């Protein structure tokens, strides 16, 4: 509490004199430091991918999932703190279920994104809770508009995207995402390219081993891509192999 | 109490002793209803409107208790409007039908409501949903309801065709409802029609003297 302007970063309930809420910036930092999360809207689907960094080489593959199925037509990829993401996903699931029970049809992606964002926002308003240390990347198939992608940030803001990247490799990945016209790509092609983009963003020497978790959401709903062979990723990928 | 005429006796419920129906065709729906509202044997209203709007392109035909069905359709209209604001588009017909089902099912021990919810939406075209007294929702190509419907099941089964045009659906409805009105003591008055399709809504009226007369023997 010594210097002028210090002491404003302990709670989300106080703005700094410059109009910042430091706790939310720190929450965002948690996302920036963890595995890269990517979402892309291609012609016939949304491709979600997470660089799931393994904490230790003894860890059994597929234990901590970072891409979750919310409903038949919605998946959420979590960038940042996995457990925080799971809590947000649980909320998303109950919102989807509730909408279905009342209205008898699938929750539109925009409504779900708004509700998840509203929930995340609540955790930036009170001193006795901390904000979510994660970004929820929502990929969905909408009955009216087709493939859509939303991302909810720790502060509760939500935007619709054509392509999205966050996490450790975000700068490199965003540069690469910018080079491709994703809306013209077929899903198989997009999957291959996204896998390549994530792999190339990595520092081969410093980065820990990882699994690439990938989910595709198309007209038929959520499909989990369990295995991705070296040939499918254009032979560019070395990590990510499991077992 | 004996001195009270039925329409002055608050213990006699106001009923839509009714004939209602809805028919879907490629591109839209046609709904029809008689116009009699009764309190026991007393005709409380002979030109009532039993086809109620819940959204610009979704209507419902009401049968059973007038009070119950008015209240339910008021709720559904509100919920549908709220949702359309949230979605920033018109809601689907099945959503309105689901809301009717929800209200009818949750409160079924306190309600007397037989509802046909019908309309048109861009995703699925013309649709007809029946909400039964027990609160189940079923989609049908056409549906009939109310006390008068009991007299016309045979006619409707024989006359319905799945490939009808809008004009043929109107003709089918007028024939069916007029037959029910002539046999059912608690159906009568005029025939009200509502047609919904891509282009919007059209209301029609078949006045008492224009209602078709079948064999009167």
Short mmCIF file of C-alpha atoms in Angstrom, two decimals, chain A residues 99-105 108 110-111 114-115 142-144, chain B residues 79 83 86-89 92 94-95 98-99 101-102 123 137:
data_model
loop_
_atom_site.label_atom_id
_atom_site.label_comp_id
_atom_site.label_asym_id
_atom_site.label_seq_id
_atom_site.Cartn_x
_atom_site.Cartn_y
_atom_site.Cartn_z
CA UNK A 99 -33.91 -23.85 -22.79
CA UNK A 100 -34.75 -27.21 -24.35
CA UNK A 101 -37.16 -28.08 -21.54
CA UNK A 102 -39.08 -24.83 -21.84
CA UNK A 103 -39.03 -24.09 -25.57
CA UNK A 104 -38.73 -27.61 -26.97
CA UNK A 105 -35.83 -26.82 -29.27
CA UNK A 108 -29.45 -20.77 -30.22
CA UNK A 110 -26.08 -16.45 -29.36
CA UNK A 111 -28.46 -16.95 -26.46
CA UNK A 114 -24.98 -14.32 -23.77
CA UNK A 115 -26.03 -16.40 -20.78
CA UNK A 142 -27.24 -22.89 -35.32
CA UNK A 143 -30.43 -24.06 -37.02
CA UNK A 144 -30.83 -20.69 -38.75
CA UNK B 79 -43.36 -15.37 -23.32
CA UNK B 83 -38.19 -14.65 -26.58
CA UNK B 86 -34.03 -12.00 -27.11
CA UNK B 87 -33.57 -13.87 -30.39
CA UNK B 88 -34.11 -10.77 -32.51
CA UNK B 89 -36.31 -12.81 -34.86
CA UNK B 92 -40.92 -20.98 -34.38
CA UNK B 94 -43.25 -25.37 -32.14
CA UNK B 95 -41.81 -23.06 -29.47
CA UNK B 98 -44.15 -26.05 -26.25
CA UNK B 99 -45.07 -23.10 -24.03
CA UNK B 101 -47.85 -27.59 -23.37
CA UNK B 102 -45.75 -26.47 -20.43
CA UNK B 123 -37.87 -22.94 -40.87
CA UNK B 137 -48.18 -31.66 -27.48
#
